């Protein structure tokens, strides 16, 4: 019997919500292939067996940056944990490569699926490709055109060596075409992050999931609030940049309470630069469900994250993106995203506009319909089905 093995890579927080719906869909196909009440595909599995293995690189390792996401999103425990931890870019990328190479040599997967744009994404694609293993990239084609951003380097290199490229928005198709990627490798499938959002929004709306007492207490007595996240090195690593941004945020905080789950990188930098939380309510990083619950009810979100730009668009919550560019232009063209840049005055003036009810109204980008993982798995299994 031929065994087909697929590795799914997850390393850092934003990866977990992207693999969750694909793993679920994959499991249905696997059960179908085994005649076990799952979903059949066009592929006749015959006596072939499909094995799904999850590889956690350990890029993020704190419980509230990793384990809670596996638990809340029902992702099975990883089959391998490379436990690479933190380090410089070279150290982290190299450690993932060395450790993942050993896993590949033992397991000989037929396909490696990577998501997003973190160091684990490029490290695992590069390792697999050099061992002659096919690579599929979920969330391909996004470009900020800003090579100072480590993620932009990761995106370009991963796309360049991937065999299957799954694209979330129309700009991705254009970008890949401009870079000369052959059309037959590119599949416009929608957004797996939104699959996860829609599935879990339903859990909140039906009352199947409720926030913990701790979270409810935090929001107690607040009618309107904003949510803030900030962790990008270009914003927080240097005091000359972070301090004026923080003054703008504090200014907004005088007009509306701000809830701020603080990324470990940012917490360290705030301590180093002596930035006081002041009127901003700083809390530890929260899990996926608490964050979704908080963002869904927010008057606005201020962020430098990639994923939140997309999530706020689907939730219809105005978003102020504290960056000069975005690799997700559909959130600005169609959605609720205001690309503010890092000018403190501009951030405050957009926040004021939103508070006056003049924030952008949302449309939903094409194929952000909760079915991206289904489309991806159909294509993955067909590509394996020899
Ligand atoms: C990484 C991704 C970024 C993503 C972000 C989401 C890259 C290049 N960057 O950035 O695209 O938006 O994750 O969070 O891959 N730390 C902990 N505990 C953890 C993880 C990190 O304390 O579980 C601290 C360490 O001090 C570490 C620092 O956070 O040095 C940064 O972590 P790292 O994985 O290097 O990058 P992020 O800033 O998290």
JSON list of N, CA and C in Angstrom, two decimals, residues 58-125:
[
{"chain": "A", "resi": 58, "resn": "UNK", "atom": "N", "xyz": [8.07, 25.63, 16.91]},
{"chain": "A", "resi": 58, "resn": "UNK", "atom": "CA", "xyz": [8.43, 26.18, 18.22]},
{"chain": "A", "resi": 58, "resn": "UNK", "atom": "C", "xyz": [8.91, 27.62, 18.15]},
{"chain": "A", "resi": 59, "resn": "UNK", "atom": "N", "xyz": [8.69, 28.30, 16.99]},
{"chain": "A", "resi": 59, "resn": "UNK", "atom": "CA", "xyz": [9.06, 29.73, 16.91]},
{"chain": "A", "resi": 59, "resn": "UNK", "atom": "C", "xyz": [8.35, 30.51, 18.02]},
{"chain": "A", "resi": 60, "resn": "UNK", "atom": "N", "xyz": [7.05, 30.25, 18.18]},
{"chain": "A", "resi": 60, "resn": "UNK", "atom": "CA", "xyz": [6.34, 30.78, 19.35]},
{"chain": "A", "resi": 60, "resn": "UNK", "atom": "C", "xyz": [6.09, 29.62, 20.31]},
{"chain": "A", "resi": 61, "resn": "UNK", "atom": "N", "xyz": [6.32, 29.87, 21.59]},
{"chain": "A", "resi": 61, "resn": "UNK", "atom": "CA", "xyz": [6.35, 28.76, 22.55]},
{"chain": "A", "resi": 61, "resn": "UNK", "atom": "C", "xyz": [5.61, 29.09, 23.84]},
{"chain": "A", "resi": 62, "resn": "UNK", "atom": "N", "xyz": [5.38, 30.38, 24.15]},
{"chain": "A", "resi": 62, "resn": "UNK", "atom": "CA", "xyz": [4.62, 30.70, 25.37]},
{"chain": "A", "resi": 62, "resn": "UNK", "atom": "C", "xyz": [3.22, 30.10, 25.24]},
{"chain": "A", "resi": 63, "resn": "UNK", "atom": "N", "xyz": [2.65, 29.68, 26.36]},
{"chain": "A", "resi": 63, "resn": "UNK", "atom": "CA", "xyz": [1.31, 29.09, 26.33]},
{"chain": "A", "resi": 63, "resn": "UNK", "atom": "C", "xyz": [0.29, 29.99, 25.64]},
{"chain": "A", "resi": 64, "resn": "UNK", "atom": "N", "xyz": [0.36, 31.31, 25.95]},
{"chain": "A", "resi": 64, "resn": "UNK", "atom": "CA", "xyz": [-0.66, 32.20, 25.38]},
{"chain": "A", "resi": 64, "resn": "UNK", "atom": "C", "xyz": [-0.31, 32.70, 23.97]},
{"chain": "A", "resi": 65, "resn": "UNK", "atom": "N", "xyz": [0.82, 32.23, 23.43]},
{"chain": "A", "resi": 65, "resn": "UNK", "atom": "CA", "xyz": [1.15, 32.55, 22.02]},
{"chain": "A", "resi": 65, "resn": "UNK", "atom": "C", "xyz": [0.97, 31.29, 21.15]},
{"chain": "A", "resi": 66, "resn": "UNK", "atom": "N", "xyz": [0.77, 30.13, 21.80]},
{"chain": "A", "resi": 66, "resn": "UNK", "atom": "CA", "xyz": [0.76, 28.90, 21.00]},
{"chain": "A", "resi": 66, "resn": "UNK", "atom": "C", "xyz": [-0.29, 27.89, 21.49]},
{"chain": "A", "resi": 67, "resn": "UNK", "atom": "N", "xyz": [-0.07, 27.30, 22.66]},
{"chain": "A", "resi": 67, "resn": "UNK", "atom": "CA", "xyz": [-0.89, 26.16, 23.10]},
{"chain": "A", "resi": 67, "resn": "UNK", "atom": "C", "xyz": [-2.38, 26.50, 23.13]},
{"chain": "A", "resi": 68, "resn": "UNK", "atom": "N", "xyz": [-2.72, 27.71, 23.60]},
{"chain": "A", "resi": 68, "resn": "UNK", "atom": "CA", "xyz": [-4.14, 28.09, 23.71]},
{"chain": "A", "resi": 68, "resn": "UNK", "atom": "C", "xyz": [-4.83, 28.05, 22.34]},
{"chain": "A", "resi": 69, "resn": "UNK", "atom": "N", "xyz": [-4.08, 28.35, 21.28]},
{"chain": "A", "resi": 69, "resn": "UNK", "atom": "CA", "xyz": [-4.68, 28.34, 19.93]},
{"chain": "A", "resi": 69, "resn": "UNK", "atom": "C", "xyz": [-4.98, 26.90, 19.48]},
{"chain": "A", "resi": 70, "resn": "UNK", "atom": "N", "xyz": [-4.10, 25.98, 19.80]},
{"chain": "A", "resi": 70, "resn": "UNK", "atom": "CA", "xyz": [-4.35, 24.58, 19.46]},
{"chain": "A", "resi": 70, "resn": "UNK", "atom": "C", "xyz": [-5.61, 24.11, 20.17]},
{"chain": "A", "resi": 71, "resn": "UNK", "atom": "N", "xyz": [-5.71, 24.46, 21.46]},
{"chain": "A", "resi": 71, "resn": "UNK", "atom": "CA", "xyz": [-6.85, 24.02, 22.27]},
{"chain": "A", "resi": 71, "resn": "UNK", "atom": "C", "xyz": [-8.15, 24.62, 21.75]},
{"chain": "A", "resi": 72, "resn": "UNK", "atom": "N", "xyz": [-8.16, 25.95, 21.59]},
{"chain": "A", "resi": 72, "resn": "UNK", "atom": "CA", "xyz": [-9.42, 26.61, 21.23]},
{"chain": "A", "resi": 72, "resn": "UNK", "atom": "C", "xyz": [-9.88, 26.27, 19.82]},
{"chain": "A", "resi": 73, "resn": "UNK", "atom": "N", "xyz": [-8.92, 26.06, 18.93]},
{"chain": "A", "resi": 73, "resn": "UNK", "atom": "CA", "xyz": [-9.29, 25.82, 17.53]},
{"chain": "A", "resi": 73, "resn": "UNK", "atom": "C", "xyz": [-9.37, 24.34, 17.19]},
{"chain": "A", "resi": 74, "resn": "UNK", "atom": "N", "xyz": [-9.18, 23.50, 18.21]},
{"chain": "A", "resi": 74, "resn": "UNK", "atom": "CA", "xyz": [-9.32, 22.05, 18.00]},
{"chain": "A", "resi": 74, "resn": "UNK", "atom": "C", "xyz": [-8.27, 21.48, 17.05]},
{"chain": "A", "resi": 75, "resn": "UNK", "atom": "N", "xyz": [-7.07, 22.04, 17.06]},
{"chain": "A", "resi": 75, "resn": "UNK", "atom": "CA", "xyz": [-6.00, 21.50, 16.21]},
{"chain": "A", "resi": 75, "resn": "UNK", "atom": "C", "xyz": [-5.35, 20.34, 16.97]},
{"chain": "A", "resi": 76, "resn": "UNK", "atom": "N", "xyz": [-5.17, 19.17, 16.32]},
{"chain": "A", "resi": 76, "resn": "UNK", "atom": "CA", "xyz": [-4.54, 18.06, 17.03]},
{"chain": "A", "resi": 76, "resn": "UNK", "atom": "C", "xyz": [-3.13, 18.44, 17.49]},
{"chain": "A", "resi": 77, "resn": "UNK", "atom": "N", "xyz": [-2.66, 17.78, 18.53]},
{"chain": "A", "resi": 77, "resn": "UNK", "atom": "CA", "xyz": [-1.30, 18.07, 19.03]},
{"chain": "A", "resi": 77, "resn": "UNK", "atom": "C", "xyz": [-0.31, 17.82, 17.90]},
{"chain": "A", "resi": 78, "resn": "UNK", "atom": "N", "xyz": [0.75, 18.64, 17.81]},
{"chain": "A", "resi": 78, "resn": "UNK", "atom": "CA", "xyz": [1.72, 18.44, 16.73]},
{"chain": "A", "resi": 78, "resn": "UNK", "atom": "C", "xyz": [2.38, 17.06, 16.80]},
{"chain": "A", "resi": 79, "resn": "UNK", "atom": "N", "xyz": [2.67, 16.49, 15.63]},
{"chain": "A", "resi": 79, "resn": "UNK", "atom": "CA", "xyz": [3.40, 15.22, 15.59]},
{"chain": "A", "resi": 79, "resn": "UNK", "atom": "C", "xyz": [4.87, 15.45, 15.89]},
{"chain": "A", "resi": 80, "resn": "UNK", "atom": "N", "xyz": [5.35, 16.64, 15.50]},
{"chain": "A", "resi": 80, "resn": "UNK", "atom": "CA", "xyz": [6.74, 17.00, 15.79]},
{"chain": "A", "resi": 80, "resn": "UNK", "atom": "C", "xyz": [6.77, 18.40, 16.36]},
{"chain": "A", "resi": 81, "resn": "UNK", "atom": "N", "xyz": [7.60, 18.62, 17.38]},
{"chain": "A", "resi": 81, "resn": "UNK", "atom": "CA", "xyz": [7.85, 19.98, 17.84]},
{"chain": "A", "resi": 81, "resn": "UNK", "atom": "C", "xyz": [9.35, 20.23, 17.78]},
{"chain": "A", "resi": 82, "resn": "UNK", "atom": "N", "xyz": [9.76, 21.15, 16.93]},
{"chain": "A", "resi": 82, "resn": "UNK", "atom": "CA", "xyz": [11.20, 21.37, 16.70]},
{"chain": "A", "resi": 82, "resn": "UNK", "atom": "C", "xyz": [11.82, 22.24, 17.80]},
{"chain": "A", "resi": 83, "resn": "UNK", "atom": "N", "xyz": [10.98, 22.88, 18.58]},
{"chain": "A", "resi": 83, "resn": "UNK", "atom": "CA", "xyz": [11.42, 23.65, 19.76]},
{"chain": "A", "resi": 83, "resn": "UNK", "atom": "C", "xyz": [12.58, 24.59, 19.48]},
{"chain": "A", "resi": 84, "resn": "UNK", "atom": "N", "xyz": [12.46, 25.36, 18.40]},
{"chain": "A", "resi": 84, "resn": "UNK", "atom": "CA", "xyz": [13.61, 26.22, 18.05]},
{"chain": "A", "resi": 84, "resn": "UNK", "atom": "C", "xyz": [13.68, 27.48, 18.90]},
{"chain": "A", "resi": 85, "resn": "UNK", "atom": "N", "xyz": [12.56, 27.99, 19.38]},
{"chain": "A", "resi": 85, "resn": "UNK", "atom": "CA", "xyz": [12.55, 29.17, 20.24]},
{"chain": "A", "resi": 85, "resn": "UNK", "atom": "C", "xyz": [12.98, 30.45, 19.52]},
{"chain": "A", "resi": 86, "resn": "UNK", "atom": "N", "xyz": [13.34, 31.47, 20.32]},
{"chain": "A", "resi": 86, "resn": "UNK", "atom": "CA", "xyz": [13.66, 32.77, 19.76]},
{"chain": "A", "resi": 86, "resn": "UNK", "atom": "C", "xyz": [15.14, 32.87, 19.39]},
{"chain": "A", "resi": 87, "resn": "UNK", "atom": "N", "xyz": [15.46, 33.92, 18.65]},
{"chain": "A", "resi": 87, "resn": "UNK", "atom": "CA", "xyz": [16.86, 34.17, 18.27]},
{"chain": "A", "resi": 87, "resn": "UNK", "atom": "C", "xyz": [16.88, 35.20, 17.18]},
{"chain": "A", "resi": 88, "resn": "UNK", "atom": "N", "xyz": [18.06, 35.49, 16.66]},
{"chain": "A", "resi": 88, "resn": "UNK", "atom": "CA", "xyz": [18.13, 36.42, 15.52]},
{"chain": "A", "resi": 88, "resn": "UNK", "atom": "C", "xyz": [17.48, 35.72, 14.33]},
{"chain": "A", "resi": 89, "resn": "UNK", "atom": "N", "xyz": [17.26, 36.47, 13.26]},
{"chain": "A", "resi": 89, "resn": "UNK", "atom": "CA", "xyz": [16.62, 35.86, 12.09]},
{"chain": "A", "resi": 89, "resn": "UNK", "atom": "C", "xyz": [17.44, 34.68, 11.57]},
{"chain": "A", "resi": 90, "resn": "UNK", "atom": "N", "xyz": [18.76, 34.88, 11.47]},
{"chain": "A", "resi": 90, "resn": "UNK", "atom": "CA", "xyz": [19.60, 33.80, 10.95]},
{"chain": "A", "resi": 90, "resn": "UNK", "atom": "C", "xyz": [19.55, 32.59, 11.88]},
{"chain": "A", "resi": 91, "resn": "UNK", "atom": "N", "xyz": [19.66, 32.85, 13.18]},
{"chain": "A", "resi": 91, "resn": "UNK", "atom": "CA", "xyz": [19.66, 31.72, 14.13]},
{"chain": "A", "resi": 91, "resn": "UNK", "atom": "C", "xyz": [18.35, 30.95, 14.06]},
{"chain": "A", "resi": 92, "resn": "UNK", "atom": "N", "xyz": [17.25, 31.70, 14.10]},
{"chain": "A", "resi": 92, "resn": "UNK", "atom": "CA", "xyz": [15.93, 31.05, 14.14]},
{"chain": "A", "resi": 92, "resn": "UNK", "atom": "C", "xyz": [15.68, 30.26, 12.85]},
{"chain": "A", "resi": 93, "resn": "UNK", "atom": "N", "xyz": [15.96, 30.91, 11.71]},
{"chain": "A", "resi": 93, "resn": "UNK", "atom": "CA", "xyz": [15.72, 30.25, 10.42]},
{"chain": "A", "resi": 93, "resn": "UNK", "atom": "C", "xyz": [16.61, 29.01, 10.30]},
{"chain": "A", "resi": 94, "resn": "UNK", "atom": "N", "xyz": [17.87, 29.16, 10.68]},
{"chain": "A", "resi": 94, "resn": "UNK", "atom": "CA", "xyz": [18.81, 28.05, 10.55]},
{"chain": "A", "resi": 94, "resn": "UNK", "atom": "C", "xyz": [18.41, 26.89, 11.46]},
{"chain": "A", "resi": 95, "resn": "UNK", "atom": "N", "xyz": [18.00, 27.21, 12.69]},
{"chain": "A", "resi": 95, "resn": "UNK", "atom": "CA", "xyz": [17.61, 26.14, 13.62]},
{"chain": "A", "resi": 95, "resn": "UNK", "atom": "C", "xyz": [16.42, 25.36, 13.09]},
{"chain": "A", "resi": 96, "resn": "UNK", "atom": "N", "xyz": [15.44, 26.08, 12.51]},
{"chain": "A", "resi": 96, "resn": "UNK", "atom": "CA", "xyz": [14.28, 25.38, 11.93]},
{"chain": "A", "resi": 96, "resn": "UNK", "atom": "C", "xyz": [14.75, 24.48, 10.79]},
{"chain": "A", "resi": 97, "resn": "UNK", "atom": "N", "xyz": [15.63, 25.00, 9.94]},
{"chain": "A", "resi": 97, "resn": "UNK", "atom": "CA", "xyz": [16.07, 24.20, 8.78]},
{"chain": "A", "resi": 97, "resn": "UNK", "atom": "C", "xyz": [16.77, 22.92, 9.21]},
{"chain": "A", "resi": 98, "resn": "UNK", "atom": "N", "xyz": [17.68, 23.05, 10.16]},
{"chain": "A", "resi": 98, "resn": "UNK", "atom": "CA", "xyz": [18.46, 21.87, 10.58]},
{"chain": "A", "resi": 98, "resn": "UNK", "atom": "C", "xyz": [17.52, 20.82, 11.20]},
{"chain": "A", "resi": 99, "resn": "UNK", "atom": "N", "xyz": [16.61, 21.30, 12.05]},
{"chain": "A", "resi": 99, "resn": "UNK", "atom": "CA", "xyz": [15.71, 20.36, 12.74]},
{"chain": "A", "resi": 99, "resn": "UNK", "atom": "C", "xyz": [14.70, 19.75, 11.76]},
{"chain": "A", "resi": 100, "resn": "UNK", "atom": "N", "xyz": [14.17, 20.58, 10.85]},
{"chain": "A", "resi": 100, "resn": "UNK", "atom": "CA", "xyz": [13.15, 20.06, 9.94]},
{"chain": "A", "resi": 100, "resn": "UNK", "atom": "C", "xyz": [13.75, 19.08, 8.92]},
{"chain": "A", "resi": 101, "resn": "UNK", "atom": "N", "xyz": [15.01, 19.32, 8.54]},
{"chain": "A", "resi": 101, "resn": "UNK", "atom": "CA", "xyz": [15.66, 18.39, 7.60]},
{"chain": "A", "resi": 101, "resn": "UNK", "atom": "C", "xyz": [15.67, 16.97, 8.18]},
{"chain": "A", "resi": 102, "resn": "UNK", "atom": "N", "xyz": [15.94, 16.87, 9.47]},
{"chain": "A", "resi": 102, "resn": "UNK", "atom": "CA", "xyz": [15.97, 15.53, 10.10]},
{"chain": "A", "resi": 102, "resn": "UNK", "atom": "C", "xyz": [14.60, 14.89, 10.04]},
{"chain": "A", "resi": 103, "resn": "UNK", "atom": "N", "xyz": [13.56, 15.70, 10.30]},
{"chain": "A", "resi": 103, "resn": "UNK", "atom": "CA", "xyz": [12.19, 15.16, 10.27]},
{"chain": "A", "resi": 103, "resn": "UNK", "atom": "C", "xyz": [11.86, 14.68, 8.86]},
{"chain": "A", "resi": 104, "resn": "UNK", "atom": "N", "xyz": [12.21, 15.48, 7.86]},
{"chain": "A", "resi": 104, "resn": "UNK", "atom": "CA", "xyz": [11.90, 15.10, 6.47]},
{"chain": "A", "resi": 104, "resn": "UNK", "atom": "C", "xyz": [12.62, 13.82, 6.10]},
{"chain": "A", "resi": 105, "resn": "UNK", "atom": "N", "xyz": [13.88, 13.71, 6.49]},
{"chain": "A", "resi": 105, "resn": "UNK", "atom": "CA", "xyz": [14.64, 12.53, 6.09]},
{"chain": "A", "resi": 105, "resn": "UNK", "atom": "C", "xyz": [14.07, 11.27, 6.73]},
{"chain": "A", "resi": 106, "resn": "UNK", "atom": "N", "xyz": [13.49, 11.43, 7.92]},
{"chain": "A", "resi": 106, "resn": "UNK", "atom": "CA", "xyz": [12.87, 10.28, 8.57]},
{"chain": "A", "resi": 106, "resn": "UNK", "atom": "C", "xyz": [11.52, 9.95, 7.95]},
{"chain": "A", "resi": 107, "resn": "UNK", "atom": "N", "xyz": [10.79, 10.96, 7.57]},
{"chain": "A", "resi": 107, "resn": "UNK", "atom": "CA", "xyz": [9.37, 10.80, 7.23]},
{"chain": "A", "resi": 107, "resn": "UNK", "atom": "C", "xyz": [9.11, 10.79, 5.73]},
{"chain": "A", "resi": 108, "resn": "UNK", "atom": "N", "xyz": [9.99, 11.38, 4.94]},
{"chain": "A", "resi": 108, "resn": "UNK", "atom": "CA", "xyz": [9.86, 11.48, 3.49]},
{"chain": "A", "resi": 108, "resn": "UNK", "atom": "C", "xyz": [8.46, 11.90, 3.04]},
{"chain": "A", "resi": 109, "resn": "UNK", "atom": "N", "xyz": [8.00, 13.09, 3.43]},
{"chain": "A", "resi": 109, "resn": "UNK", "atom": "CA", "xyz": [6.67, 13.51, 3.01]},
{"chain": "A", "resi": 109, "resn": "UNK", "atom": "C", "xyz": [6.59, 13.71, 1.50]},
{"chain": "A", "resi": 110, "resn": "UNK", "atom": "N", "xyz": [5.37, 13.59, 0.96]},
{"chain": "A", "resi": 110, "resn": "UNK", "atom": "CA", "xyz": [5.16, 13.83, -0.47]},
{"chain": "A", "resi": 110, "resn": "UNK", "atom": "C", "xyz": [4.94, 15.32, -0.73]},
{"chain": "A", "resi": 111, "resn": "UNK", "atom": "N", "xyz": [4.51, 16.02, 0.30]},
{"chain": "A", "resi": 111, "resn": "UNK", "atom": "CA", "xyz": [4.19, 17.43, 0.13]},
{"chain": "A", "resi": 111, "resn": "UNK", "atom": "C", "xyz": [4.35, 18.13, 1.47]},
{"chain": "A", "resi": 112, "resn": "UNK", "atom": "N", "xyz": [4.87, 19.36, 1.42]},
{"chain": "A", "resi": 112, "resn": "UNK", "atom": "CA", "xyz": [4.97, 20.18, 2.63]},
{"chain": "A", "resi": 112, "resn": "UNK", "atom": "C", "xyz": [4.10, 21.42, 2.41]},
{"chain": "A", "resi": 113, "resn": "UNK", "atom": "N", "xyz": [3.19, 21.68, 3.34]},
{"chain": "A", "resi": 113, "resn": "UNK", "atom": "CA", "xyz": [2.30, 22.84, 3.22]},
{"chain": "A", "resi": 113, "resn": "UNK", "atom": "C", "xyz": [2.73, 23.89, 4.23]},
{"chain": "A", "resi": 114, "resn": "UNK", "atom": "N", "xyz": [3.06, 25.09, 3.74]},
{"chain": "A", "resi": 114, "resn": "UNK", "atom": "CA", "xyz": [3.43, 26.19, 4.64]},
{"chain": "A", "resi": 114, "resn": "UNK", "atom": "C", "xyz": [2.38, 27.29, 4.51]},
{"chain": "A", "resi": 115, "resn": "UNK", "atom": "N", "xyz": [2.23, 28.08, 5.57]},
{"chain": "A", "resi": 115, "resn": "UNK", "atom": "CA", "xyz": [1.25, 29.17, 5.54]},
{"chain": "A", "resi": 115, "resn": "UNK", "atom": "C", "xyz": [1.94, 30.48, 5.94]},
{"chain": "A", "resi": 116, "resn": "UNK", "atom": "N", "xyz": [1.39, 31.60, 5.42]},
{"chain": "A", "resi": 116, "resn": "UNK", "atom": "CA", "xyz": [1.81, 32.92, 5.89]},
{"chain": "A", "resi": 116, "resn": "UNK", "atom": "C", "xyz": [3.22, 33.29, 5.49]},
{"chain": "A", "resi": 117, "resn": "UNK", "atom": "N", "xyz": [3.87, 34.08, 6.35]},
{"chain": "A", "resi": 117, "resn": "UNK", "atom": "CA", "xyz": [5.12, 34.74, 5.94]},
{"chain": "A", "resi": 117, "resn": "UNK", "atom": "C", "xyz": [6.16, 34.83, 7.05]},
{"chain": "A", "resi": 118, "resn": "UNK", "atom": "N", "xyz": [6.06, 33.93, 8.03]},
{"chain": "A", "resi": 118, "resn": "UNK", "atom": "CA", "xyz": [7.00, 34.04, 9.16]},
{"chain": "A", "resi": 118, "resn": "UNK", "atom": "C", "xyz": [8.30, 33.29, 8.86]},
{"chain": "A", "resi": 119, "resn": "UNK", "atom": "N", "xyz": [9.27, 33.39, 9.75]},
{"chain": "A", "resi": 119, "resn": "UNK", "atom": "CA", "xyz": [10.55, 32.73, 9.49]},
{"chain": "A", "resi": 119, "resn": "UNK", "atom": "C", "xyz": [10.40, 31.23, 9.31]},
{"chain": "A", "resi": 120, "resn": "UNK", "atom": "N", "xyz": [9.48, 30.62, 10.04]},
{"chain": "A", "resi": 120, "resn": "UNK", "atom": "CA", "xyz": [9.25, 29.17, 9.89]},
{"chain": "A", "resi": 120, "resn": "UNK", "atom": "C", "xyz": [8.77, 28.83, 8.49]},
{"chain": "A", "resi": 121, "resn": "UNK", "atom": "N", "xyz": [8.05, 29.75, 7.86]},
{"chain": "A", "resi": 121, "resn": "UNK", "atom": "CA", "xyz": [7.49, 29.50, 6.52]},
{"chain": "A", "resi": 121, "resn": "UNK", "atom": "C", "xyz": [8.63, 29.33, 5.50]},
{"chain": "A", "resi": 122, "resn": "UNK", "atom": "N", "xyz": [9.53, 30.29, 5.46]},
{"chain": "A", "resi": 122, "resn": "UNK", "atom": "CA", "xyz": [10.63, 30.19, 4.49]},
{"chain": "A", "resi": 122, "resn": "UNK", "atom": "C", "xyz": [11.60, 29.07, 4.88]},
{"chain": "A", "resi": 123, "resn": "UNK", "atom": "N", "xyz": [11.85, 28.90, 6.17]},
{"chain": "A", "resi": 123, "resn": "UNK", "atom": "CA", "xyz": [12.82, 27.88, 6.59]},
{"chain": "A", "resi": 123, "resn": "UNK", "atom": "C", "xyz": [12.36, 26.49, 6.15]},
{"chain": "A", "resi": 124, "resn": "UNK", "atom": "N", "xyz": [11.09, 26.18, 6.34]},
{"chain": "A", "resi": 124, "resn": "UNK", "atom": "CA", "xyz": [10.61, 24.84, 6.00]},
{"chain": "A", "resi": 124, "resn": "UNK", "atom": "C", "xyz": [10.47, 24.68, 4.49]},
{"chain": "A", "resi": 125, "resn": "UNK", "atom": "N", "xyz": [10.06, 25.73, 3.77]},
{"chain": "A", "resi": 125, "resn": "UNK", "atom": "CA", "xyz": [9.94, 25.59, 2.31]},
{"chain": "A", "resi": 125, "resn": "UNK", "atom": "C", "xyz": [11.30, 25.31, 1.70]}
]
